[in-house]
């Protein structure tokens, strides 16, 4: 029986099958010892076959997924230089990614240079941004703030800023907010409610009118209420009044919105205006007519023509919660607050779906984690809407097929 790492590698190389070599590299890496990592570097230094290199790199990357920092194997600098000149783009990319995980200063410098070069293709710069954010490069935040002026990369830059407890983030996002599109504004708000230190400037901007109060949707407000910070709670009450965690009587609330809807008579709302509202308050999480997010269920096939179904689902989302949509709350050791759904609970990391992104959260960075009795869908979804907006949204949701956007929105 083959058990020693060197014997495992020799047997895998003899097969000439990349998938076996990849599996072997993954198993050896998972041993987590300096000896196993050194052996992998030695094998990569010894082979010039791109298919074998790619197989080993793929196995190593899979085993190290979710780990931001791993001690560098002996001889890795030479391997890094060798693989950087490979004719195989996948080999170059994977080698660079692993070099980052091993703390290579050359890889960090190269990716920072790529990200800062606006003459390069946006796709290459996006890969560099994701890689640097993935290892939490300490020098990244100032560059991310510069990228708020870059139309191609401002969205991922906004999301990446949430990963850093950087004092310059609130002012930069609030200054750029008016120039962002709706999706980017949602990302900015999600970043600003990811930390107590970011939330306070946001609420101050709400108080002065710099940020419209209606821009904070129900899920954003729930995130703020969950911070349990006295100053945040005071600012939130000042801006929005007193909140109740749950309605005292859901039946009464459902009946209230039923009357509002029926007050519009035979055509209660305008479907095109309702689609705009759906894009603002629902589409981030729900798919409808092949557009929208995948955080919550696709509602295209739901019983949307039934007003009772729509009202009960929206007003009381916590009435019946499938297990796969129960939220969890995570606090990281550097003060970030996350609300979302655990997709995969790995040994080294958790795959975590928030309202606006899918994150890999290393388990050694988590200070606390708990599953709640709440749905990802927040309560009080109708609260920011006036009566006609409620009618428009419900009317759109009840349509059997997609409707066009209003002319002023269609070109955006």
Short mmCIF file of C-alpha atoms in Angstrom, two decimals:
data_model
loop_
_atom_site.label_atom_id
_atom_site.label_comp_id
_atom_site.label_asym_id
_atom_site.label_seq_id
_atom_site.Cartn_x
_atom_site.Cartn_y
_atom_site.Cartn_z
CA UNK A 1 0.00 0.00 0.00
CA UNK A 2 1.39 3.42 -0.97
CA UNK A 3 1.47 5.73 2.08
CA UNK A 4 4.58 7.96 2.01
CA UNK A 5 4.22 11.27 0.10
CA UNK A 6 7.20 10.52 -2.18
CA UNK A 7 5.85 7.10 -3.05
CA UNK A 8 2.40 8.58 -3.69
CA UNK A 9 3.86 11.08 -6.13
CA UNK A 10 5.98 8.49 -7.89
CA UNK A 11 2.96 6.24 -8.38
CA UNK A 12 0.85 9.13 -9.69
CA UNK A 13 3.53 10.24 -12.14
CA UNK A 14 3.84 6.70 -13.47
CA UNK A 15 0.16 6.71 -14.46
CA UNK A 16 0.53 9.81 -16.66
CA UNK A 17 -3.10 10.61 -15.79
CA UNK A 18 -3.55 14.27 -14.77
CA UNK A 19 -6.64 13.59 -12.67
CA UNK A 20 -4.74 11.04 -10.55
CA UNK A 21 -1.82 13.44 -10.19
CA UNK A 22 -4.22 16.21 -9.17
CA UNK A 23 -5.88 13.98 -6.56
CA UNK A 24 -2.50 12.96 -5.18
CA UNK A 25 -1.28 16.56 -4.96
CA UNK A 26 -4.44 17.49 -3.13
CA UNK A 27 -4.04 14.66 -0.60
CA UNK A 28 -0.39 15.46 0.05
CA UNK A 29 -1.12 19.18 0.49
CA UNK A 30 -3.94 18.39 2.90
CA UNK A 31 -1.38 16.77 5.22
CA UNK A 32 -0.48 20.33 6.14
CA UNK A 33 3.19 19.71 6.87
CA UNK A 34 6.26 21.63 5.71
CA UNK A 35 7.64 18.37 4.28
CA UNK A 36 4.55 17.83 2.10
CA UNK A 37 4.68 21.38 0.75
CA UNK A 38 8.41 21.13 0.07
CA UNK A 39 7.83 17.91 -1.88
CA UNK A 40 5.20 19.58 -4.05
CA UNK A 41 7.57 22.44 -4.86
CA UNK A 42 10.30 19.96 -5.69
CA UNK A 43 8.06 18.07 -8.09
CA UNK A 44 6.96 21.27 -9.82
CA UNK A 45 10.61 22.28 -10.19
CA UNK A 46 11.47 18.90 -11.69
CA UNK A 47 8.77 18.66 -14.37
CA UNK A 48 8.46 20.67 -17.57
CA UNK A 49 5.22 19.05 -18.71
CA UNK A 50 2.48 21.75 -18.57
CA UNK A 51 -0.28 19.17 -18.08
CA UNK A 52 1.50 17.70 -15.07
CA UNK A 53 2.25 21.16 -13.69
CA UNK A 54 -1.39 22.15 -14.06
CA UNK A 55 -2.57 18.95 -12.37
CA UNK A 56 -0.31 19.48 -9.36
CA UNK A 57 -1.18 23.17 -9.07
CA UNK A 58 -4.91 22.42 -9.29
CA UNK A 59 -4.64 19.84 -6.52
CA UNK A 60 -2.66 22.15 -4.27
CA UNK A 61 -5.08 25.04 -4.86
CA UNK A 62 -8.07 22.84 -4.02
CA UNK A 63 -6.49 21.69 -0.75
CA UNK A 64 -5.59 25.24 0.29
CA UNK A 65 -8.94 26.81 -0.62
CA UNK A 66 -10.15 29.11 2.15
CA UNK A 67 -6.67 29.65 3.61
CA UNK A 68 -5.31 33.15 3.11
CA UNK A 69 -1.77 32.48 4.30
CA UNK A 70 0.35 29.31 4.27
CA UNK A 71 4.13 29.03 4.93
CA UNK A 72 6.11 29.09 1.70
CA UNK A 73 7.64 25.77 0.63
CA UNK A 74 11.40 25.55 0.30
CA UNK A 75 12.49 26.44 -3.20
CA UNK A 76 9.20 28.09 -4.16
CA UNK A 77 10.86 31.28 -5.43
CA UNK A 78 12.53 29.27 -8.21
CA UNK A 79 9.27 27.46 -9.01
CA UNK A 80 7.42 30.79 -9.13
CA UNK A 81 9.95 32.26 -11.59
CA UNK A 82 9.85 29.14 -13.76
CA UNK A 83 6.06 28.85 -13.97
CA UNK A 84 5.65 32.59 -14.63
CA UNK A 85 7.11 31.96 -18.10
CA UNK A 86 4.89 28.95 -18.90
CA UNK A 87 3.16 28.92 -22.26
CA UNK A 88 0.02 27.68 -20.46
CA UNK A 89 -2.07 30.59 -19.13
CA UNK A 90 -3.79 28.41 -16.53
CA UNK A 91 -0.41 27.32 -15.15
CA UNK A 92 0.72 30.95 -14.88
CA UNK A 93 -2.51 32.04 -13.18
CA UNK A 94 -2.62 29.18 -10.65
CA UNK A 95 1.08 29.55 -9.84
CA UNK A 96 0.59 33.24 -9.17
CA UNK A 97 -2.45 32.57 -6.97
CA UNK A 98 -0.51 30.04 -4.90
CA UNK A 99 2.43 32.42 -4.69
CA UNK A 100 0.07 34.93 -3.08
CA UNK A 101 -1.07 32.33 -0.55
CA UNK A 102 2.58 31.60 0.20
CA UNK A 103 3.23 35.30 0.82
CA UNK A 104 5.29 36.05 -2.28
CA UNK A 105 6.16 39.75 -2.44
CA UNK A 106 6.83 39.40 -6.17
CA UNK A 107 3.28 38.17 -6.77
CA UNK A 108 1.81 40.98 -4.66
CA UNK A 109 3.79 43.64 -6.51
CA UNK A 110 2.91 42.21 -9.93
CA UNK A 111 -0.83 42.07 -9.18
CA UNK A 112 -0.89 45.57 -7.70
CA UNK A 113 0.78 46.82 -10.87
CA UNK A 114 -1.78 45.02 -13.04
CA UNK A 115 -4.70 46.39 -11.04
CA UNK A 116 -3.43 49.97 -11.20
CA UNK A 117 -2.82 49.90 -14.98
CA UNK A 118 -5.98 51.28 -16.60
CA UNK A 119 -4.64 50.46 -20.08
CA UNK A 120 -4.97 46.71 -19.41
CA UNK A 121 -8.18 44.74 -20.10
CA UNK A 122 -10.77 45.01 -17.35
CA UNK A 123 -10.94 41.21 -17.02
CA UNK A 124 -7.24 40.95 -16.16
CA UNK A 125 -7.51 43.76 -13.65
CA UNK A 126 -10.59 42.13 -12.09
CA UNK A 127 -8.65 38.89 -11.62
CA UNK A 128 -5.89 40.87 -9.92
CA UNK A 129 -8.39 42.64 -7.66
CA UNK A 130 -10.04 39.38 -6.62
CA UNK A 131 -6.68 37.75 -5.93
CA UNK A 132 -5.41 40.64 -3.79
CA UNK A 133 -8.68 40.88 -1.88
CA UNK A 134 -8.62 37.10 -1.40
CA UNK A 135 -5.39 37.27 0.59
CA UNK A 136 -6.39 40.58 2.25
CA UNK A 137 -3.44 42.50 0.87
CA UNK A 138 -2.80 45.23 3.45
CA UNK A 139 -1.90 47.77 0.74
CA UNK A 140 -5.11 47.29 -1.24
CA UNK A 141 -7.60 49.77 0.38
CA UNK A 142 -6.04 53.00 -1.00
CA UNK A 143 -6.08 51.52 -4.49
CA UNK A 144 -9.69 50.38 -4.06
CA UNK A 145 -10.69 53.95 -3.20
CA UNK A 146 -9.04 55.17 -6.42
CA UNK A 147 -11.00 52.52 -8.34
CA UNK A 148 -14.29 54.11 -7.23
CA UNK A 149 -13.74 56.42 -10.20
CA UNK A 150 -13.23 53.46 -12.58
CA UNK A 151 -16.50 52.49 -14.26
CA UNK A 152 -15.24 48.99 -15.06
CA UNK A 153 -14.08 48.05 -11.56
CA UNK A 154 -15.95 50.26 -9.11
CA UNK A 155 -18.51 47.51 -8.29
CA UNK A 156 -15.99 44.86 -7.18
CA UNK A 157 -13.90 47.59 -5.52
CA UNK A 158 -16.88 48.66 -3.40
CA UNK A 159 -17.51 45.07 -2.32
CA UNK A 160 -13.83 44.46 -1.57
CA UNK A 161 -13.69 47.49 0.74
CA UNK A 162 -16.04 45.66 3.13
CA UNK A 163 -13.22 43.23 3.89
CA UNK A 164 -11.04 45.93 5.42
CA UNK A 165 -11.49 47.92 8.61
CA UNK A 166 -10.14 50.98 6.85
CA UNK A 167 -10.96 54.43 8.22
CA UNK A 168 -11.06 56.03 4.77
CA UNK A 169 -13.85 53.84 3.42
CA UNK A 170 -17.00 55.65 4.68
CA UNK A 171 -15.99 59.07 3.39
CA UNK A 172 -14.91 57.63 0.01
CA UNK A 173 -18.17 55.73 -0.51
CA UNK A 174 -20.39 58.56 0.66
CA UNK A 175 -18.58 61.00 -1.63
CA UNK A 176 -19.00 58.68 -4.64
CA UNK A 177 -22.56 57.56 -3.83
CA UNK A 178 -24.47 59.99 -6.06
CA UNK A 179 -22.42 58.94 -9.12
CA UNK A 180 -23.09 55.21 -8.68
CA UNK A 181 -25.77 53.23 -10.47
CA UNK A 182 -28.49 51.42 -8.49
CA UNK A 183 -26.57 48.15 -8.19
CA UNK A 184 -23.41 49.92 -7.08
CA UNK A 185 -25.35 51.97 -4.55
CA UNK A 186 -26.68 48.73 -3.09
CA UNK A 187 -23.13 47.41 -2.85
CA UNK A 188 -22.02 50.66 -1.20
CA UNK A 189 -24.81 50.45 1.38
CA UNK A 190 -23.98 46.81 2.11
CA UNK A 191 -20.35 47.75 2.67
CA UNK A 192 -21.33 50.68 4.90
CA UNK A 193 -23.47 48.44 7.13
CA UNK A 194 -20.79 45.75 7.37
CA UNK A 195 -19.06 47.46 10.31
CA UNK A 196 -20.19 49.66 13.19
CA UNK A 197 -17.51 52.22 12.38
CA UNK A 198 -18.86 52.51 8.81
CA UNK A 199 -22.53 52.58 9.83
CA UNK A 200 -22.27 55.71 11.94
CA UNK A 201 -21.13 58.00 9.08
CA UNK A 202 -23.83 56.46 6.88
CA UNK A 203 -26.57 57.28 9.39
CA UNK A 204 -25.15 60.78 9.81
CA UNK A 205 -25.41 61.20 6.02
CA UNK A 206 -29.03 60.00 6.20
CA UNK A 207 -29.75 62.64 8.85
CA UNK A 208 -28.35 65.46 6.69
CA UNK A 209 -30.11 64.25 3.54
CA UNK A 210 -26.87 63.38 1.77
CA UNK A 211 -28.24 59.84 1.33
CA UNK A 212 -32.01 59.52 0.73
CA UNK A 213 -33.61 57.61 3.64
CA UNK A 214 -35.66 55.51 1.20
CA UNK A 215 -32.46 54.05 -0.26
CA UNK A 216 -32.04 51.92 2.86
CA UNK A 217 -34.17 48.88 2.11
CA UNK A 218 -35.55 46.47 4.70
CA UNK A 219 -32.55 44.13 4.64
CA UNK A 220 -30.12 47.02 5.14
CA UNK A 221 -32.15 48.32 8.07
CA UNK A 222 -32.25 44.86 9.63
CA UNK A 223 -28.47 44.66 9.41
CA UNK A 224 -28.19 47.99 11.22
CA UNK A 225 -30.64 46.94 13.93
CA UNK A 226 -28.65 43.77 14.48
CA UNK A 227 -25.48 45.67 15.41
CA UNK A 228 -26.64 46.20 19.01
CA UNK A 229 -24.52 49.34 19.22
CA UNK A 230 -26.06 52.14 21.38
CA UNK A 231 -24.92 54.97 19.10
CA UNK A 232 -26.06 53.18 15.94
CA UNK A 233 -29.42 52.44 17.62
CA UNK A 234 -29.83 56.10 18.59
CA UNK A 235 -28.99 57.37 15.10
CA UNK A 236 -31.29 54.76 13.56
CA UNK A 237 -34.21 55.75 15.79
CA UNK A 238 -33.62 59.42 15.03
CA UNK A 239 -33.72 58.75 11.28
CA UNK A 240 -36.45 56.10 11.09
CA UNK A 241 -38.31 56.03 14.39
CA UNK A 242 -38.86 53.04 16.64
CA UNK A 243 -38.74 49.57 15.11
CA UNK A 244 -40.50 46.41 16.14
CA UNK A 245 -38.68 43.18 15.40
CA UNK A 246 -41.96 41.51 14.45
CA UNK A 247 -45.48 42.76 13.80
CA UNK A 248 -47.93 42.37 16.69
CA UNK A 249 -50.59 41.15 14.32
CA UNK A 250 -49.59 39.95 10.88
CA UNK A 251 -53.20 39.38 9.85
CA UNK A 252 -53.98 43.04 10.51
CA UNK A 253 -50.96 44.13 8.51
CA UNK A 254 -51.87 41.84 5.62
CA UNK A 255 -55.39 43.23 5.62
CA UNK A 256 -54.00 46.77 5.61
CA UNK A 257 -52.02 46.13 2.43
CA UNK A 258 -54.88 44.26 0.84
CA UNK A 259 -57.04 47.39 1.21
CA UNK A 260 -54.26 49.56 -0.17
CA UNK A 261 -53.99 47.31 -3.22
CA UNK A 262 -57.72 47.13 -3.80
CA UNK A 263 -57.99 50.92 -3.57
CA UNK A 264 -56.44 50.96 -7.05
CA UNK A 265 -59.60 49.30 -8.44
CA UNK A 266 -59.51 47.05 -11.53
CA UNK A 267 -55.90 47.92 -12.45
CA UNK A 268 -54.35 48.69 -9.08
CA UNK A 269 -50.88 49.49 -10.33
CA UNK A 270 -48.58 50.16 -13.24
CA UNK A 271 -46.55 47.03 -14.02
CA UNK A 272 -43.59 48.85 -15.59
CA UNK A 273 -43.16 51.05 -12.53
CA UNK A 274 -43.51 47.92 -10.41
CA UNK A 275 -40.64 46.32 -12.30
CA UNK A 276 -38.39 49.25 -11.35
CA UNK A 277 -39.35 48.73 -7.69
CA UNK A 278 -38.73 45.00 -7.98
CA UNK A 279 -35.24 45.70 -9.34
CA UNK A 280 -34.58 47.94 -6.35
CA UNK A 281 -35.96 45.91 -3.44
CA UNK A 282 -36.28 42.28 -4.64
CA UNK A 283 -34.05 41.48 -7.62
CA UNK A 284 -30.86 41.33 -5.60
CA UNK A 285 -32.08 38.09 -4.05
CA UNK A 286 -34.86 36.71 -6.27
CA UNK A 287 -34.98 35.61 -9.89
CA UNK A 288 -38.12 36.53 -11.85
CA UNK A 289 -38.46 36.01 -15.61
CA UNK A 290 -34.77 35.02 -15.88
CA UNK A 291 -33.41 38.19 -14.26
CA UNK A 292 -32.31 38.78 -10.70
CA UNK A 293 -30.25 37.11 -7.99
CA UNK A 294 -30.04 33.59 -6.64
CA UNK A 295 -29.86 34.23 -2.91
CA UNK A 296 -33.51 33.30 -2.46
CA UNK A 297 -35.74 31.03 -4.55
CA UNK A 298 -36.67 31.72 -8.17
CA UNK A 299 -40.22 33.08 -7.89
CA UNK A 300 -41.14 32.80 -11.57
CA UNK A 301 -43.11 29.62 -10.95
CA UNK A 302 -44.57 30.70 -7.62
CA UNK A 303 -48.29 31.26 -7.06
CA UNK A 304 -47.94 34.97 -7.84
CA UNK A 305 -51.45 35.45 -9.22
CA UNK A 306 -52.85 34.86 -5.72
CA UNK A 307 -52.89 38.14 -3.78
CA UNK A 308 -53.12 36.24 -0.48
CA UNK A 309 -49.94 34.33 -1.31
CA UNK A 310 -48.04 37.50 -2.21
CA UNK A 311 -49.11 39.39 0.91
CA UNK A 312 -48.48 36.52 3.30
CA UNK A 313 -45.04 35.87 1.82
CA UNK A 314 -43.96 39.52 1.84
CA UNK A 315 -45.52 40.66 5.13
CA UNK A 316 -44.64 37.54 7.13
CA UNK A 317 -41.50 36.02 5.54
CA UNK A 318 -40.65 34.25 8.81
CA UNK A 319 -43.96 32.37 8.91
CA UNK A 320 -42.53 29.31 7.14
CA UNK A 321 -38.78 29.20 6.52
CA UNK A 322 -37.17 26.37 4.56
CA UNK A 323 -33.93 25.36 6.31
CA UNK A 324 -31.83 26.33 3.31
CA UNK A 325 -33.01 29.95 3.63
CA UNK A 326 -32.54 30.44 7.37
CA UNK A 327 -29.99 33.17 8.00
CA UNK A 328 -26.79 32.94 9.96
CA UNK A 329 -24.90 35.83 11.52
CA UNK A 330 -21.11 35.93 11.52
CA UNK A 331 -18.83 38.36 13.33
CA UNK A 332 -15.22 38.34 12.18
CA UNK A 333 -12.25 38.99 14.43
CA UNK A 334 -11.62 42.32 12.68
CA UNK A 335 -15.14 43.60 13.34
CA UNK A 336 -17.04 42.77 10.14
CA UNK A 337 -20.71 41.79 10.52
CA UNK A 338 -22.14 39.37 7.97
CA UNK A 339 -25.71 38.17 7.53
CA UNK A 340 -26.48 35.44 5.04
CA UNK A 341 -26.80 31.73 4.32
CA UNK A 342 -24.15 29.07 4.91
CA UNK A 343 -23.79 27.28 1.58
CA UNK A 344 -20.87 24.99 2.47
CA UNK A 345 -19.38 24.34 5.92
CA UNK A 346 -15.79 23.33 5.16
CA UNK A 347 -13.01 22.31 7.51
CA UNK A 348 -10.96 25.42 6.76
CA UNK A 349 -13.56 27.89 5.48
CA UNK A 350 -17.26 28.60 5.13
CA UNK A 351 -18.88 29.44 1.80
CA UNK A 352 -21.29 32.20 2.81
CA UNK A 353 -23.98 33.86 0.65
CA UNK A 354 -24.82 37.43 1.64
CA UNK A 355 -27.39 39.61 -0.08
CA UNK A 356 -24.86 40.88 -2.60
CA UNK A 357 -21.96 38.41 -2.84
CA UNK A 358 -20.74 34.87 -2.27
CA UNK A 359 -17.86 34.89 0.21
CA UNK A 360 -15.26 32.40 1.36
CA UNK A 361 -14.77 33.10 5.06
CA UNK A 362 -11.77 31.34 6.68
CA UNK A 363 -12.91 29.69 9.90
CA UNK A 364 -9.89 31.00 11.81
CA UNK A 365 -11.10 34.58 11.13
CA UNK A 366 -14.56 34.02 12.67
CA UNK A 367 -15.15 35.40 16.16
CA UNK A 368 -18.74 34.16 16.46
CA UNK A 369 -21.38 32.45 14.34
CA UNK A 370 -25.01 31.62 15.00
CA UNK A 371 -28.01 30.49 12.99
CA UNK A 372 -31.13 32.59 13.49
CA UNK A 373 -34.82 31.80 13.28
CA UNK A 374 -35.24 34.41 10.55
CA UNK A 375 -35.54 34.16 6.79
CA UNK A 376 -33.04 35.89 4.50
CA UNK A 377 -36.05 37.88 3.33
CA UNK A 378 -36.52 40.78 5.77
CA UNK A 379 -39.75 42.02 7.25
CA UNK A 380 -41.09 45.52 6.57
CA UNK A 381 -40.37 45.30 2.83
CA UNK A 382 -43.31 47.63 2.14
CA UNK A 383 -42.37 50.14 4.85
CA UNK A 384 -40.33 52.53 2.65
CA UNK A 385 -42.96 52.51 -0.12
CA UNK A 386 -45.95 54.80 -0.50
CA UNK A 387 -49.38 53.33 -1.26
CA UNK A 388 -49.07 53.62 -5.04
CA UNK A 389 -45.64 52.01 -4.99
CA UNK A 390 -47.08 49.09 -3.00
CA UNK A 391 -49.79 48.70 -5.64
CA UNK A 392 -47.27 48.94 -8.49
CA UNK A 393 -44.99 46.30 -6.97
CA UNK A 394 -47.79 43.85 -6.21
CA UNK A 395 -49.30 44.36 -9.65
CA UNK A 396 -45.97 43.64 -11.34
CA UNK A 397 -45.40 40.55 -9.20
CA UNK A 398 -48.79 39.19 -10.25
CA UNK A 399 -48.13 39.48 -14.00
CA UNK A 400 -47.84 36.20 -15.96
CA UNK A 401 -44.96 37.49 -18.08
CA UNK A 402 -42.25 40.13 -18.22
CA UNK A 403 -43.22 43.75 -18.91
CA UNK A 404 -41.02 46.52 -20.39
CA UNK A 405 -39.24 49.03 -18.21
CA UNK A 406 -40.42 52.65 -18.38
CA UNK A 407 -38.78 54.55 -21.24
CA UNK A 408 -36.61 56.62 -18.87
CA UNK A 409 -35.24 53.43 -17.26
CA UNK A 410 -34.80 51.24 -20.32
CA UNK A 411 -31.59 52.90 -21.50
CA UNK A 412 -29.81 52.77 -18.16
#
